[in-house]
mmCIF file of C-alpha atoms in Angstrom:
data_model
loop_
_atom_site.group_PDB
_atom_site.id
_atom_site.type_symbol
_atom_site.label_atom_id
_atom_site.label_comp_id
_atom_site.label_asym_id
_atom_site.label_seq_id
_atom_site.Cartn_x
_atom_site.Cartn_y
_atom_site.Cartn_z
ATOM 1 C CA UNK A 1 96.177 112.073 93.489
ATOM 2 C CA UNK A 2 95.914 109.841 96.496
ATOM 3 C CA UNK A 3 93.564 107.454 98.234
ATOM 4 C CA UNK A 4 92.977 106.266 101.762
ATOM 5 C CA UNK A 5 93.036 102.769 103.176
ATOM 6 C CA UNK A 6 89.508 102.175 104.471
ATOM 7 C CA UNK A 7 90.111 98.607 105.670
ATOM 8 C CA UNK A 8 92.611 95.798 105.210
ATOM 9 C CA UNK A 9 92.918 92.179 106.298
ATOM 10 C CA UNK A 10 95.568 89.474 106.180
ATOM 11 C CA UNK A 11 94.858 85.889 107.069
ATOM 12 C CA UNK A 12 96.098 82.342 107.263
ATOM 13 C CA UNK A 13 93.082 80.138 106.608
ATOM 14 C CA UNK A 14 94.510 77.035 104.924
ATOM 15 C CA UNK A 15 98.010 76.635 106.398
ATOM 16 C CA UNK A 16 97.714 76.094 110.176
ATOM 17 C CA UNK A 17 101.099 74.338 110.258
ATOM 18 C CA UNK A 18 102.801 77.454 108.852
ATOM 19 C CA UNK A 19 101.779 80.287 111.207
ATOM 20 C CA UNK A 20 103.887 82.835 109.327
ATOM 21 C CA UNK A 21 102.044 82.231 106.040
ATOM 22 C CA UNK A 22 99.646 84.890 104.803
ATOM 23 C CA UNK A 23 97.453 82.989 102.333
ATOM 24 C CA UNK A 24 94.876 85.775 102.113
ATOM 25 C CA UNK A 25 94.992 89.553 101.897
ATOM 26 C CA UNK A 26 92.542 92.290 101.012
ATOM 27 C CA UNK A 27 92.392 96.070 101.038
ATOM 28 C CA UNK A 28 89.576 98.541 100.444
ATOM 29 C CA UNK A 29 90.706 101.921 99.081
ATOM 30 C CA UNK A 30 88.776 105.159 98.586
ATOM 31 C CA UNK A 31 89.564 108.429 96.819
ATOM 32 C CA UNK A 32 87.510 111.457 95.853
ATOM 33 C CA UNK A 33 86.616 109.865 92.504
ATOM 34 C CA UNK A 34 86.693 106.106 92.963
ATOM 35 C CA UNK A 35 86.695 103.136 95.276
ATOM 36 C CA UNK A 36 88.817 100.041 94.826
ATOM 37 C CA UNK A 37 89.057 96.585 96.310
ATOM 38 C CA UNK A 38 92.117 94.354 95.950
ATOM 39 C CA UNK A 39 92.223 90.720 97.038
ATOM 40 C CA UNK A 40 95.041 88.201 96.789
ATOM 41 C CA UNK A 41 94.953 84.621 97.975
ATOM 42 C CA UNK A 42 96.587 81.235 97.583
ATOM 43 C CA UNK A 43 93.322 79.302 97.165
ATOM 44 C CA UNK A 44 93.215 77.415 93.853
ATOM 45 C CA UNK A 45 90.726 74.567 93.473
ATOM 46 C CA UNK A 46 92.305 71.326 92.257
ATOM 47 C CA UNK A 47 89.908 71.304 89.290
ATOM 48 C CA UNK A 48 91.360 74.489 87.809
ATOM 49 C CA UNK A 49 93.736 73.556 84.974
ATOM 50 C CA UNK A 50 96.368 76.121 85.974
ATOM 51 C CA UNK A 51 98.362 77.149 89.046
ATOM 52 C CA UNK A 52 96.248 80.208 89.810
ATOM 53 C CA UNK A 53 93.482 82.428 88.590
ATOM 54 C CA UNK A 54 94.503 86.042 88.020
ATOM 55 C CA UNK A 55 91.460 88.249 87.581
ATOM 56 C CA UNK A 56 90.868 91.972 87.290
ATOM 57 C CA UNK A 57 87.426 93.577 87.539
ATOM 58 C CA UNK A 58 86.584 97.165 86.657
ATOM 59 C CA UNK A 59 83.020 98.180 87.486
ATOM 60 C CA UNK A 60 81.263 101.278 86.250
ATOM 61 C CA UNK A 61 77.756 102.673 86.227
ATOM 62 C CA UNK A 62 77.039 101.373 82.700
ATOM 63 C CA UNK A 63 78.814 98.023 82.781
ATOM 64 C CA UNK A 64 81.937 96.176 83.766
ATOM 65 C CA UNK A 65 85.133 94.624 82.430
ATOM 66 C CA UNK A 66 86.679 91.369 83.602
ATOM 67 C CA UNK A 67 90.146 90.200 82.598
ATOM 68 C CA UNK A 68 90.889 86.531 83.286
ATOM 69 C CA UNK A 69 94.642 86.121 82.982
ATOM 70 C CA UNK A 70 95.078 82.349 82.986
ATOM 71 C CA UNK A 71 91.879 80.505 82.168
ATOM 72 C CA UNK A 72 88.357 80.891 80.815
ATOM 73 C CA UNK A 73 86.126 78.849 83.119
ATOM 74 C CA UNK A 74 83.799 78.232 80.151
ATOM 75 C CA UNK A 75 86.613 76.177 78.599
ATOM 76 C CA UNK A 76 87.704 78.354 75.677
ATOM 77 C CA UNK A 77 91.388 77.761 74.910
ATOM 78 C CA UNK A 78 94.166 80.228 75.581
ATOM 79 C CA UNK A 79 94.811 82.785 78.258
ATOM 80 C CA UNK A 80 94.159 86.509 78.600
ATOM 81 C CA UNK A 81 90.387 86.483 78.157
ATOM 82 C CA UNK A 82 88.644 89.849 78.261
ATOM 83 C CA UNK A 83 84.920 90.013 79.024
ATOM 84 C CA UNK A 84 82.808 93.116 79.107
ATOM 85 C CA UNK A 85 79.147 93.776 79.672
ATOM 86 C CA UNK A 86 77.340 96.961 78.746
ATOM 87 C CA UNK A 87 73.855 98.081 77.724
ATOM 88 C CA UNK A 88 74.313 96.311 74.372
ATOM 89 C CA UNK A 89 75.065 92.856 75.811
ATOM 90 C CA UNK A 90 77.901 90.559 76.830
ATOM 91 C CA UNK A 91 81.177 90.403 74.923
ATOM 92 C CA UNK A 92 84.354 88.297 74.891
ATOM 93 C CA UNK A 93 87.743 88.881 73.320
ATOM 94 C CA UNK A 94 90.776 86.603 73.454
ATOM 95 C CA UNK A 95 93.922 88.730 73.921
ATOM 96 C CA UNK A 96 96.767 86.241 73.479
ATOM 97 C CA UNK A 97 99.401 87.859 71.307
ATOM 98 C CA UNK A 98 98.656 91.411 72.440
ATOM 99 C CA UNK A 99 102.013 92.800 73.589
ATOM 100 C CA UNK A 100 102.400 93.538 77.290
ATOM 101 C CA UNK A 101 104.796 96.484 77.440
ATOM 102 C CA UNK A 102 104.421 97.814 80.987
ATOM 103 C CA UNK A 103 107.255 95.799 82.563
ATOM 104 C CA UNK A 104 109.558 96.550 79.636
ATOM 105 C CA UNK A 105 108.900 100.236 80.354
ATOM 106 C CA UNK A 106 109.627 99.733 84.073
ATOM 107 C CA UNK A 107 112.986 98.101 83.286
ATOM 108 C CA UNK A 108 113.801 100.854 80.785
ATOM 109 C CA UNK A 109 112.885 103.481 83.404
ATOM 110 C CA UNK A 110 115.255 101.943 85.943
ATOM 111 C CA UNK A 111 118.063 101.760 83.408
ATOM 112 C CA UNK A 112 117.495 105.188 81.897
ATOM 113 C CA UNK A 113 116.289 107.034 84.996
ATOM 114 C CA UNK A 114 113.108 107.967 83.139
ATOM 115 C CA UNK A 115 109.425 107.794 84.089
ATOM 116 C CA UNK A 116 107.584 106.300 81.119
ATOM 117 C CA UNK A 117 105.756 103.441 82.913
ATOM 118 C CA UNK A 118 104.489 105.612 85.783
ATOM 119 C CA UNK A 119 105.580 108.824 87.476
ATOM 120 C CA UNK A 120 107.852 108.220 90.448
ATOM 121 C CA UNK A 121 105.432 110.037 92.772
ATOM 122 C CA UNK A 122 102.675 107.604 91.756
ATOM 123 C CA UNK A 123 104.897 104.616 92.520
ATOM 124 C CA UNK A 124 105.808 106.034 95.941
ATOM 125 C CA UNK A 125 102.145 106.705 96.736
ATOM 126 C CA UNK A 126 101.111 103.169 95.763
ATOM 127 C CA UNK A 127 103.843 101.761 98.011
ATOM 128 C CA UNK A 128 102.766 104.051 100.864
ATOM 129 C CA UNK A 129 99.211 102.733 100.566
ATOM 130 C CA UNK A 130 100.419 99.110 100.442
ATOM 131 C CA UNK A 131 102.620 99.538 103.522
ATOM 132 C CA UNK A 132 99.799 101.301 105.378
ATOM 133 C CA UNK A 133 97.372 98.506 104.492
ATOM 134 C CA UNK A 134 99.835 95.861 105.709
ATOM 135 C CA UNK A 135 100.591 97.689 108.964
ATOM 136 C CA UNK A 136 96.919 98.322 109.769
ATOM 137 C CA UNK A 137 95.558 94.957 108.587
ATOM 138 C CA UNK A 138 93.220 92.970 110.780
ATOM 139 C CA UNK A 139 94.654 89.498 111.316
ATOM 140 C CA UNK A 140 92.332 86.518 110.747
ATOM 141 C CA UNK A 141 92.404 82.753 110.806
ATOM 142 C CA UNK A 142 95.569 81.168 112.158
ATOM 143 C CA UNK A 143 97.203 84.631 112.382
ATOM 144 C CA UNK A 144 94.716 85.959 114.946
#
């Protein structure tokens, strides 16, 4: 299955002295069954107690899931906080200690010439979309 790049942007908003720096990027993707939005940036407020704030959102018609990789802004200790909201209410689960096996599978696939982490065609398609988004990106800020 594939998707199309609907729109993409790269920008340099906070580093005018480094004109080659992309401190912001976003892409909007669409397929027959879903839409996706990806954003990356180098903007971390000084008040955040970590170097960055990795977040993943999955939205559906009956609720959503949010994974906060590095910090819970409510102040709960630990990392890897999972929040979900559905018709029954709001929920939180702390996922420290849950094994993360994906990258181990990627390394094993490279070594063993297998495809356990993801099919090779999927990996190629993801890279095609990323390269298309980069090539077609609107340039903003100090890149314009």
